[in-house]
Tab-separated table of C-alpha atoms in Angstrom:
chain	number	residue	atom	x	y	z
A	294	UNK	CA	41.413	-1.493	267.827
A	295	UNK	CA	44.544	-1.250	265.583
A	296	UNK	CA	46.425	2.216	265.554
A	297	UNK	CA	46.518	3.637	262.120
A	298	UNK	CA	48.794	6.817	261.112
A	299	UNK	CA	47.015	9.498	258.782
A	300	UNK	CA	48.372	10.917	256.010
A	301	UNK	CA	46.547	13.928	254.815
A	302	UNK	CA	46.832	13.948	250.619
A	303	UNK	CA	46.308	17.692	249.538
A	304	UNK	CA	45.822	18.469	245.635
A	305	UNK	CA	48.141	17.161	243.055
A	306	UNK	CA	48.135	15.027	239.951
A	307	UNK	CA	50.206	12.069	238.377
A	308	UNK	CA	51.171	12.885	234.883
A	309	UNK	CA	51.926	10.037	231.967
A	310	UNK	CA	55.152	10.633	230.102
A	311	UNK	CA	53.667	12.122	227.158
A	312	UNK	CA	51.386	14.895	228.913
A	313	UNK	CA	55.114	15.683	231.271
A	314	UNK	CA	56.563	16.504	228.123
A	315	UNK	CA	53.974	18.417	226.708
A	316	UNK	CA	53.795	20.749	229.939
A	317	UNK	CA	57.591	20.722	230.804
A	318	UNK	CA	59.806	19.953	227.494
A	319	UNK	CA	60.808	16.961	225.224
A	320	UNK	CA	62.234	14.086	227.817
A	321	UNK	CA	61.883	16.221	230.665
A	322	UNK	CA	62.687	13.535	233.911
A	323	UNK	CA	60.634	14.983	237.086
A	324	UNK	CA	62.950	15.995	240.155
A	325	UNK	CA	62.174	14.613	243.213
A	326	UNK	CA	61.448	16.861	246.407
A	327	UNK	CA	60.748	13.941	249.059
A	328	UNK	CA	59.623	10.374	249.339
A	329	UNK	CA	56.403	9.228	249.928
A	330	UNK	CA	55.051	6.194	252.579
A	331	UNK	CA	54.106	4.217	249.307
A	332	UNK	CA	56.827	2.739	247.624
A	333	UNK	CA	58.570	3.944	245.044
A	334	UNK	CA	56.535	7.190	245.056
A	335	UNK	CA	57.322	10.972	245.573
A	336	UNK	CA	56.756	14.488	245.637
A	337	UNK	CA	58.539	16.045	243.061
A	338	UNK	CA	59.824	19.717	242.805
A	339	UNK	CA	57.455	20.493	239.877
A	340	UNK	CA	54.020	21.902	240.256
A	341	UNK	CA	51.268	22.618	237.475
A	342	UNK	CA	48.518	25.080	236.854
A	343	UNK	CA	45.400	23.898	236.488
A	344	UNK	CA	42.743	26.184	234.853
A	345	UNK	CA	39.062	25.958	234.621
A	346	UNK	CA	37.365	29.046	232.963
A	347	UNK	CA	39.506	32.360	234.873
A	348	UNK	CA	40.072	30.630	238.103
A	349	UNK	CA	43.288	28.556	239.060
A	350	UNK	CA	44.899	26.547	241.494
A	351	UNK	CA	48.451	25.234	241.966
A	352	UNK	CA	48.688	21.736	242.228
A	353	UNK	CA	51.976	19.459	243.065
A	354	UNK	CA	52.771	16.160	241.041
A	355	UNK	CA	53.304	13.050	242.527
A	356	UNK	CA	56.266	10.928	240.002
A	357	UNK	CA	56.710	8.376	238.731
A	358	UNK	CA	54.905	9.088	235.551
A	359	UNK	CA	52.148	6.697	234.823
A	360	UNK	CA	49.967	5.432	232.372
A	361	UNK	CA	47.331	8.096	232.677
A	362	UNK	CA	47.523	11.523	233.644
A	363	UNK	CA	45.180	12.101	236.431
A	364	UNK	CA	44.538	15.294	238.847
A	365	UNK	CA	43.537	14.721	242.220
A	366	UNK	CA	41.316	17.362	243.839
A	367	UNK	CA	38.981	17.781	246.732
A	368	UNK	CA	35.441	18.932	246.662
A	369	UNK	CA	36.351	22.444	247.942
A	370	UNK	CA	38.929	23.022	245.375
A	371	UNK	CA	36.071	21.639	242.612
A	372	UNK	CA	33.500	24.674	243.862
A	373	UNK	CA	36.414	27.137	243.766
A	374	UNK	CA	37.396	26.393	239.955
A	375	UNK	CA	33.335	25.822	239.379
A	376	UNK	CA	34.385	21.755	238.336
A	377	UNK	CA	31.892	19.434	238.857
A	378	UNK	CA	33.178	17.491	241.768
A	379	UNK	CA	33.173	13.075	240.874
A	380	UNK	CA	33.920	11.220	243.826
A	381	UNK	CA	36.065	8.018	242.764
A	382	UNK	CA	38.602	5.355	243.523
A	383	UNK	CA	42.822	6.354	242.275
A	384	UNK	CA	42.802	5.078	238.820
A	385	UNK	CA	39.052	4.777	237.852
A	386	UNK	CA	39.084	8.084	235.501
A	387	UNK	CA	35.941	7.212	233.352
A	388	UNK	CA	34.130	9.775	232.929
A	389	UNK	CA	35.820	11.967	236.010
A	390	UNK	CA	35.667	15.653	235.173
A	391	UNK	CA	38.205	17.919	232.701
A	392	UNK	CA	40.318	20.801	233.196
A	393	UNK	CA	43.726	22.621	231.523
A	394	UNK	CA	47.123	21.777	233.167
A	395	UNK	CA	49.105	24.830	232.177
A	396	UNK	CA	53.760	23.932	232.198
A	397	UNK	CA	56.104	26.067	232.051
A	398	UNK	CA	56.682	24.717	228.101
A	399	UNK	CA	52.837	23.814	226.895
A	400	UNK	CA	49.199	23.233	228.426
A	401	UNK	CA	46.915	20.257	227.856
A	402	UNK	CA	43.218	20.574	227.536
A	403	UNK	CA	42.425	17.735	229.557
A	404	UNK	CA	38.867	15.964	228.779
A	405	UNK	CA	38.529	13.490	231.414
A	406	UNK	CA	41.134	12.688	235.049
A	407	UNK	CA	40.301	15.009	237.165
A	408	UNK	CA	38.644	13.127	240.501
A	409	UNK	CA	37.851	13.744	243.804
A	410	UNK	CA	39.684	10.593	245.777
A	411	UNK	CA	37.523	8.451	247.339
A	412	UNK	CA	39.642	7.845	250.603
A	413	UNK	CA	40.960	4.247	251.035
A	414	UNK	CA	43.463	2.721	253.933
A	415	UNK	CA	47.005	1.839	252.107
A	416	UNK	CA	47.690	-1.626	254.108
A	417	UNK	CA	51.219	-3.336	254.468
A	418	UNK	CA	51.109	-6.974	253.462
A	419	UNK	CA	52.438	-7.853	256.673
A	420	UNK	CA	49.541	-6.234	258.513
A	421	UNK	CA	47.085	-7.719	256.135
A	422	UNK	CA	47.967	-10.897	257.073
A	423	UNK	CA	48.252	-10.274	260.784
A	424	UNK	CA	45.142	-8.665	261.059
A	425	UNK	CA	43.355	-11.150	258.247
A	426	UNK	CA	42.308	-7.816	255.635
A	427	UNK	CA	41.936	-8.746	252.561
A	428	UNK	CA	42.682	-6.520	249.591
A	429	UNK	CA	39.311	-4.595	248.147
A	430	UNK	CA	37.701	-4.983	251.466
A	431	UNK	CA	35.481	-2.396	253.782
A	432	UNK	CA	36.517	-1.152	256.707
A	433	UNK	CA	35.563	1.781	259.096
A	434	UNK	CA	37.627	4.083	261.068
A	435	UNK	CA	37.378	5.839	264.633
A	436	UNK	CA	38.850	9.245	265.035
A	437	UNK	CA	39.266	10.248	268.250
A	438	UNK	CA	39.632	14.135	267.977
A	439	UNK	CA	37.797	17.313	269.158
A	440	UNK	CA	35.873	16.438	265.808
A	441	UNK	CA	34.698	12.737	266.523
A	442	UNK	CA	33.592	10.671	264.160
A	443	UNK	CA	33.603	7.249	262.171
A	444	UNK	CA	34.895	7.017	258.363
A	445	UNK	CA	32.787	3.824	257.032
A	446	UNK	CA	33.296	1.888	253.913
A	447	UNK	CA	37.127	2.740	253.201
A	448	UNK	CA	38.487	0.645	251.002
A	449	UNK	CA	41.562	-1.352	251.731
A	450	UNK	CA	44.502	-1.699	249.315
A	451	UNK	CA	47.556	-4.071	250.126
A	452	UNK	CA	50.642	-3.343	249.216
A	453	UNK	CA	54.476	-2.827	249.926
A	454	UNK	CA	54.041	0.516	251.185
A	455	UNK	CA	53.218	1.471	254.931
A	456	UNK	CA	49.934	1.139	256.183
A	457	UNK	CA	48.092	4.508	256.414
A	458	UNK	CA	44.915	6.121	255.710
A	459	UNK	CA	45.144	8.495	252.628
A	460	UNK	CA	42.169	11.288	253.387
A	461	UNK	CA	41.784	14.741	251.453
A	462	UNK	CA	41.764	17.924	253.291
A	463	UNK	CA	38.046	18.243	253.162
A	464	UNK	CA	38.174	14.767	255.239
A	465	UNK	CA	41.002	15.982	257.566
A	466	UNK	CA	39.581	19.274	258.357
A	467	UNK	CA	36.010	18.036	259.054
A	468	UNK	CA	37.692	15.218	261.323
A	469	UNK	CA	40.250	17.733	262.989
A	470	UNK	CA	43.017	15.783	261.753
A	471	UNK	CA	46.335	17.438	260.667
A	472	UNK	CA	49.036	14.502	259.066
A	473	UNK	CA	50.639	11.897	261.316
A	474	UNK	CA	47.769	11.878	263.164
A	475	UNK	CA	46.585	8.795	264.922
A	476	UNK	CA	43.278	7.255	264.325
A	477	UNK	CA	41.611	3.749	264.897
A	478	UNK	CA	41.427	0.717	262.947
A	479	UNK	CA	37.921	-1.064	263.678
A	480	UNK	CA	38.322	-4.601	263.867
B	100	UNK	CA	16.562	6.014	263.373
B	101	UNK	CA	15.112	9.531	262.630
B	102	UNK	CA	15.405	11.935	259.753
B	103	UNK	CA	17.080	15.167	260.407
B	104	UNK	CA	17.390	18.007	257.267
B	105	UNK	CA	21.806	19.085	257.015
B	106	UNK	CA	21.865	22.627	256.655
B	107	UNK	CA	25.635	23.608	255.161
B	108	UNK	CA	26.566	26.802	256.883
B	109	UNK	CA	29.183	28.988	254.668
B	110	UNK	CA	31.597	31.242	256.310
B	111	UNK	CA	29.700	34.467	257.856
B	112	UNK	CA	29.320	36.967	260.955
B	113	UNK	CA	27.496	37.948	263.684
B	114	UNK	CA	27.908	41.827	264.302
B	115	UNK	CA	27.246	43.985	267.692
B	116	UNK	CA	25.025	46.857	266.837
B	117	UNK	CA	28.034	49.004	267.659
B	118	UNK	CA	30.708	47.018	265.686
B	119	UNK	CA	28.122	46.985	262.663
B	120	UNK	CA	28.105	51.411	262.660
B	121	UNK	CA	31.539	51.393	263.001
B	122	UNK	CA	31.695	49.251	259.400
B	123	UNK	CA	28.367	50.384	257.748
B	124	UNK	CA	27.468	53.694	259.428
B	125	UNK	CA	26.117	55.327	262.231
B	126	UNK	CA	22.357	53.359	262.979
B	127	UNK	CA	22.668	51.697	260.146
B	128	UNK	CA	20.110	48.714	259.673
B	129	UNK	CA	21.051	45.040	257.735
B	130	UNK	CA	18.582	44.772	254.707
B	131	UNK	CA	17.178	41.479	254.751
B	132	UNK	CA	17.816	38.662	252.208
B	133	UNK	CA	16.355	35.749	253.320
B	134	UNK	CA	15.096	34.222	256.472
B	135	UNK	CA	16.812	31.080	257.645
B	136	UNK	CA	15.518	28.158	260.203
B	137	UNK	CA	15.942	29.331	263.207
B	138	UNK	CA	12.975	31.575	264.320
B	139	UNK	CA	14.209	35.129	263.963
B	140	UNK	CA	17.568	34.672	262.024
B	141	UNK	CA	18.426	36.172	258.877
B	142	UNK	CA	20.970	36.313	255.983
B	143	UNK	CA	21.593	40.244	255.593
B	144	UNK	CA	22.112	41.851	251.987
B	145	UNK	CA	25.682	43.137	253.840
B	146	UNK	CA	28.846	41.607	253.254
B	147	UNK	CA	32.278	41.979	255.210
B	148	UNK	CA	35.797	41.878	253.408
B	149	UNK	CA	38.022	39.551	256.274
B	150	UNK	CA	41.647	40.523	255.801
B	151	UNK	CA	44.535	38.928	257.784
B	152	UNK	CA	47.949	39.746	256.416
B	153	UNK	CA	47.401	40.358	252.681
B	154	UNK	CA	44.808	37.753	252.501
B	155	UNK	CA	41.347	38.338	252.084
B	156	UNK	CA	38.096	36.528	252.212
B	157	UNK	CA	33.977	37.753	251.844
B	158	UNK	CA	31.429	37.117	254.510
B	159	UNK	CA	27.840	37.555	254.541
B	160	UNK	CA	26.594	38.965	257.896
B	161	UNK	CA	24.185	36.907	259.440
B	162	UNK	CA	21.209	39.048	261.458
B	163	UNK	CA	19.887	40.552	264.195
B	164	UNK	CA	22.669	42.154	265.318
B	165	UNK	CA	23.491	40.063	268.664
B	166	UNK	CA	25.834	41.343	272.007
B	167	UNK	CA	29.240	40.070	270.593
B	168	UNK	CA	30.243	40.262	267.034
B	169	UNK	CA	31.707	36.521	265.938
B	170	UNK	CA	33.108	35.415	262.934
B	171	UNK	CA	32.778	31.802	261.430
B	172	UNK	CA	35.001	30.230	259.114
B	173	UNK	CA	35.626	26.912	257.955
B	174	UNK	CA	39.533	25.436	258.931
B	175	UNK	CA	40.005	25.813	255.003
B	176	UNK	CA	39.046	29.296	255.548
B	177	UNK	CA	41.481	29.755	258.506
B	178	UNK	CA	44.112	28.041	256.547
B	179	UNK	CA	43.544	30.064	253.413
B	180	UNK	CA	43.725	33.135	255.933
B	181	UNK	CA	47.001	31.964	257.883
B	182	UNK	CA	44.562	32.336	261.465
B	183	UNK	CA	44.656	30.050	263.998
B	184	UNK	CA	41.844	27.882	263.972
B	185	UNK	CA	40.275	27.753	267.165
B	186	UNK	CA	37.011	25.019	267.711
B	187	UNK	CA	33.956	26.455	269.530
B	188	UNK	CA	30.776	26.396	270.271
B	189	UNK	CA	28.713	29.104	268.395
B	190	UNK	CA	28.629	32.082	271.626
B	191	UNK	CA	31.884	31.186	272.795
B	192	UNK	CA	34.554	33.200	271.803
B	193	UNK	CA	37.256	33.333	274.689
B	194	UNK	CA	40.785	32.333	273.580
B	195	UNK	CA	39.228	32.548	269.671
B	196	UNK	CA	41.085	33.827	266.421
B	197	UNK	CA	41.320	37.408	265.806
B	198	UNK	CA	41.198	39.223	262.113
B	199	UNK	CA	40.499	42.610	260.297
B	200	UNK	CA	36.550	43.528	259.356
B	201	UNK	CA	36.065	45.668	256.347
B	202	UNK	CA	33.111	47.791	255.660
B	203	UNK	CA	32.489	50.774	253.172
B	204	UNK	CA	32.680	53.178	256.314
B	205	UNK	CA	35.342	51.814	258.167
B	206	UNK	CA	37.714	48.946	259.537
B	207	UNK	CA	38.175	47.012	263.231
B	208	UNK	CA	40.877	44.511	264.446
B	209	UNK	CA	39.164	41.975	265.992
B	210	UNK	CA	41.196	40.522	269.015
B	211	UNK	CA	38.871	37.748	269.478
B	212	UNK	CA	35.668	36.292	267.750
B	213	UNK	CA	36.967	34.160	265.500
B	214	UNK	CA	35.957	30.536	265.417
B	215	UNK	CA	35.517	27.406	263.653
B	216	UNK	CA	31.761	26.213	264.959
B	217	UNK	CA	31.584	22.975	266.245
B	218	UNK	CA	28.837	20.965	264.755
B	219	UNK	CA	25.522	21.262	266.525
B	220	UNK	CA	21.570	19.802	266.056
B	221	UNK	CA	18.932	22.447	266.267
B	222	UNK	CA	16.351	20.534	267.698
B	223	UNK	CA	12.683	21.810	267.576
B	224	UNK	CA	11.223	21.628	271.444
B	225	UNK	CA	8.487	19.363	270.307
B	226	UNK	CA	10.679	17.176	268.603
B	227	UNK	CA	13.189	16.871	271.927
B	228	UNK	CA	9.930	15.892	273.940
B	229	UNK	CA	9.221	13.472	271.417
B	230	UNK	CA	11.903	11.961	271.289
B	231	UNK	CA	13.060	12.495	274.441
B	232	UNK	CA	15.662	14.509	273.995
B	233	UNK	CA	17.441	16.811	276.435
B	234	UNK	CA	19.434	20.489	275.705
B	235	UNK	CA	23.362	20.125	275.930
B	236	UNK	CA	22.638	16.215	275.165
B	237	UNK	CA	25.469	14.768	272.711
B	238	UNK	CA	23.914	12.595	270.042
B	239	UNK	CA	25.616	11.028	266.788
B	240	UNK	CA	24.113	10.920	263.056
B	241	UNK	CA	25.075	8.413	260.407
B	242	UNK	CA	25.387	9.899	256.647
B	243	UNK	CA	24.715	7.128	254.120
B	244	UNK	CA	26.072	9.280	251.038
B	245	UNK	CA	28.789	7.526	248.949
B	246	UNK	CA	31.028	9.338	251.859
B	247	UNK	CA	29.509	7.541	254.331
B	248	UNK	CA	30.241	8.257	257.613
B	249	UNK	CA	28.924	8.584	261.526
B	250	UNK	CA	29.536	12.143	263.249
B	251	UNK	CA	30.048	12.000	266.814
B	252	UNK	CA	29.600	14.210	270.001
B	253	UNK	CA	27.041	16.638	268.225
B	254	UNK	CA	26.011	18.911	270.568
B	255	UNK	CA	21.797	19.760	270.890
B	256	UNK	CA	20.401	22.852	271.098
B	257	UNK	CA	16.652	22.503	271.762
B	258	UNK	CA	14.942	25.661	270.932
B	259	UNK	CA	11.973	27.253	268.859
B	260	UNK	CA	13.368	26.954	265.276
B	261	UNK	CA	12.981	23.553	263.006
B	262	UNK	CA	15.123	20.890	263.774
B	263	UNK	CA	18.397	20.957	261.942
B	264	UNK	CA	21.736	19.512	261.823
B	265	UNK	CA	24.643	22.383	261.471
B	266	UNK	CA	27.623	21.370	259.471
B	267	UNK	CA	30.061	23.788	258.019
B	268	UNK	CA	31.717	23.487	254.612
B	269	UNK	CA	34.190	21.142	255.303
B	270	UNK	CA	31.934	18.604	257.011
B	271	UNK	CA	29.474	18.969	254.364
B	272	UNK	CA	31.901	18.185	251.737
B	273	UNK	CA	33.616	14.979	253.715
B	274	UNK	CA	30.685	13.893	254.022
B	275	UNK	CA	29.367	14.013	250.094
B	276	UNK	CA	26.368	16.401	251.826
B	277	UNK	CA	24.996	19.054	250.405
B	278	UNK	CA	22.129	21.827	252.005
B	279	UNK	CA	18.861	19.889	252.312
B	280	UNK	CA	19.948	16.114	252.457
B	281	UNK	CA	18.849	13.687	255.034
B	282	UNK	CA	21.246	12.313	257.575
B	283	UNK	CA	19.677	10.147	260.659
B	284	UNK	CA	19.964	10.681	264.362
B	285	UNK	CA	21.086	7.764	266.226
B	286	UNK	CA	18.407	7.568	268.786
C-alpha cells in the first residue's frame, strides 16, 4: 500500500477575471497569501461573501483566475445557507446550484457554479508511472484513524502537482482526518 | 450482504434529572415530540442553548432523563464551538469536552460530557441471533451512494430496539447519506 498525504480543502471558490472585477474593482490582480501543492495555484488574501436568502458564509479564493467562476462548498455548508447540495467533479458546473458572491466593490447573482467537490487523488506524473495509474481512473483509499474506513471510487487526476488526496471537511471529519494526514493508497 | 436502515443523528443531549431542574425547573418533565428507534427513547419538545466562549449552538434534548447528562456534537460542531473534540462511545464521558448549558431557569458549566459519538449498529436481538452476531462485535458496512465508501470498526450494540446504523452529521454527509437510506453490513 502506497502512503498518500491528505490535504483537507475547506470552502472557497475560483473566480474568472470578469466576475474578480465585478466583486473587487476594474483590473483588480488577486494577492497571494500562500502556495498551494498544485502547481501554479494559491490561496490568496481575498475572501468573498456568499449569500443565499439571509444566511452567509465566508469563503476564501483560490487564484489564478479561470475561465469560470466556480464556488466550492461542502454538504454542511449547503444545509446551513438552505442550497441544494450537487455532488460533482472540479470543473463540471452544469447545472450545479446558484448563490450571490458579495466584494467589497459589487456582488454577482450567480445562476449556476456552486458544487459540492466530488473528492479525487491529485497524482504526480512520476508516481503515475511508477505505480502504472492512469489519469481518470478509480481508486480506493484506507484510512487508518480512530474513524476507519475506505474512500472508494476516487478519481485520479495526473498532473505536475504533488500527489495528494483533496477531501472536504465533511470527508475529513467523518474520517478523523485533520491535513497532512497520512492515509493509504490501495493498490 | 444485509440491509441495515442509517439513522443521521443531529447534535443533542442527554440530561440527569437533576441537571435538567437546574435548566428547566424544579421536577420539571420533557414534553414528548416524537419517539425514536430505540425502545423507550425520545426526542423532547426542550431545547438547550450550548455556549463556549461567545459561540453558541441549539440542542434538542434527547429523553428519559438518564444518570449522566452528555452532550453530542458533530467535530463541525466542536470546531464551530472552539471545544476539543473528544471520540467516544455514547456512555463514556471520562477525559470528554466540557461547555456551558442554557435553559430558561438557569445555566451549568459542564466539566465533562462532551463527545463526538463514535459510530455504532443498533442491532435488534433477533437479528444478532440470526445472523449470528455478538454485542461489542466490530463489523463494517459498505455505502454504495455516489460517495461511496466502506465504514470500519463499527461497534454493535445488540439490544431491544430495531436494528440501526448510527452516523452523525458528518458521516452522513461524507457519505452522500441521508436518514432512512440503506447501507449493507458486511457479514
Amino acid at each position: 500500500m502506497k502512503k498518500i498525504i491528505t490535504e483537507v480543502s475547506a470552502r472557497h471558490l475560483h473566480l474568472s477575471q470578469k466576475d474578480l472585477e465585478i466583486l473587487f474593482g476594474k483590473n483588480y490582480t488577486l494577492r497571494k497569501k500562500a502556495d498551494l501543492s498544485q502547481t501554479g495555484h494559491f490561496a490568496a488574501q481575498e475572501t468573498v461573501i456568499l449569500l443565499n436568502k439571509k444566511k452567509s458564509l465566508t469563503a476564501r479564493i483560490i487564484g489564478p483566475t479561470r475561465a469560470n467562476t466556480q464556488v466550492e462548498l461542502s454538504m454542511t455548508d449547503c444545509k446551513f445557507l438552505d442550497i441544494k447540495p450537487v455532488l460533482k467533479l472540479s470543473g463540471d458546473i452544469k447545472n450545479s446550484g446558484s448563490i450571490i458572491l458579495v466584494g467589497p466593490k459589487g456582488k454577482i447573482r450567480l445562476n449556476s457554479g456552486v458544487i459540492v467537490a466530488k473528492r479525487h487523488l491529485h497524482l504526480a506524473s512520476l508516481d503515475a508511472k511508477k505505480w502504472q495509474i492512469k489519469n481518470n481512473q478509480k481508486v480506493s483509499v484506507q484510512v487508518k484513524s480512530e474513524r476507519e474506513l475506505v474512500f472508494k471510487n476516487i478519481i485520479v487526476r495526473v498532473g505536475e502537482g504533488q500527489t495528494r488526496l483533496h477531501l472536504d471537511t465533511d470527508e475529513a471529519n467523518a474520517a478523523g482526518l485533520k491535513n497532512g494526514d497520512i492515509v493509504y493508497l490501495d493498490i
